[in-house]
Coordinates of C-alpha atoms in Angstrom, one line a residue:
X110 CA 0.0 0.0 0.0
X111 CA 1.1 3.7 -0.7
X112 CA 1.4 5.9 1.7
X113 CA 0.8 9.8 1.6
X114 CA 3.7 11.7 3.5
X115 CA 1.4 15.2 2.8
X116 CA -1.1 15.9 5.8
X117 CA -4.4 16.9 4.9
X118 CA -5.0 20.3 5.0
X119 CA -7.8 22.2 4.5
X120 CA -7.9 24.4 1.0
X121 CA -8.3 28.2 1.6
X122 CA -10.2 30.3 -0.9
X123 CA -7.8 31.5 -3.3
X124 CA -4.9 29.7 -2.2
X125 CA -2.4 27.3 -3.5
X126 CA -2.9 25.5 -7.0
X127 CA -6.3 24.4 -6.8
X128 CA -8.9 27.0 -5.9
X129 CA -12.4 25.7 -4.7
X130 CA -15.0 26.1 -7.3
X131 CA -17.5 27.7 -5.2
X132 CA -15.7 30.2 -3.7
X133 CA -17.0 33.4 -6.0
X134 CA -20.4 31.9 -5.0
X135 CA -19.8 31.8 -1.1
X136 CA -18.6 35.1 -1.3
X137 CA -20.7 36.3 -3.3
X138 CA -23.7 34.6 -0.7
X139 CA -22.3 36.1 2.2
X140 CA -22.1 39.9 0.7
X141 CA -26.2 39.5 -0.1
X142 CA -26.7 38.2 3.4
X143 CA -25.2 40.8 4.9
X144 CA -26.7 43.3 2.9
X145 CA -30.0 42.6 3.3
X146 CA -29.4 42.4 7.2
X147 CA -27.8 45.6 7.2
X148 CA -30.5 47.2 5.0
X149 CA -33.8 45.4 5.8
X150 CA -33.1 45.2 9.9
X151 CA -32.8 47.3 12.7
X152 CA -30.3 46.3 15.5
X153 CA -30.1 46.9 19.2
X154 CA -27.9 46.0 21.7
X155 CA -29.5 44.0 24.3
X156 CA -27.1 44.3 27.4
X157 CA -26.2 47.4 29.1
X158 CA -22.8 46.1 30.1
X159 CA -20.9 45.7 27.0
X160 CA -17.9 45.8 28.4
X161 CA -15.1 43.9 26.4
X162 CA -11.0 43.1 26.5
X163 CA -8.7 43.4 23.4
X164 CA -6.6 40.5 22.8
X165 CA -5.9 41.2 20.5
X166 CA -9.2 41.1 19.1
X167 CA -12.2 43.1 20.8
X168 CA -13.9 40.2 22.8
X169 CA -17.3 40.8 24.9
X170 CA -17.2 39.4 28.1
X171 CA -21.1 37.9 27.8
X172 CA -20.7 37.9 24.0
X173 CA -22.8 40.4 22.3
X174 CA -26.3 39.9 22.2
X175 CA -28.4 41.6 19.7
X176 CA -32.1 42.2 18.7
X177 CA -32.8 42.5 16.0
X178 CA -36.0 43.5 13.8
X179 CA -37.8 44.5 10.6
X180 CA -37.6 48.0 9.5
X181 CA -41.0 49.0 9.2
X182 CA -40.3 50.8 5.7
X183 CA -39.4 47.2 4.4
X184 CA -41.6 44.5 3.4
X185 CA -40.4 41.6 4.0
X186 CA -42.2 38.7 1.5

């Protein structure tokens, strides 16, 4: 039997010789998601302590919970 020295590694997006087929469609998936939460939805934080550290990342203590709801200029099908 043949065995493979390589470890398996996962492929990034736009990395190495072989570039996942789908990865102008993920991207492309996440950007309309985003948009139409940004656009179609109101946010609120729910909390009143957000307090958070930096390492080196900002990182809320309790997380950081949202609510979030439809604009009420948008109708949403």
């Amino acid at each position: 039997m043949r065995e493979f020295s390589r470890t398996r590694r996962p492929l990034i997006q736009r990395g190495g010789a072989r570039i996942c087929p789908g990865s102008d469609f993920a991207r492309i998936e996440t950007l309309v998601t985003i948009h139409y939460l940004v656009t179609r939805f109101k946010w609120k934080l729910c909390c009143l302590d957000n307090s958070f550290s930096r390492n080196p990342f900002p990182v809320f203590s309790d997380g950081m919970l949202i609510e979030i709801e439809p604009k009420d200029s948008v109708r949403i099908h």
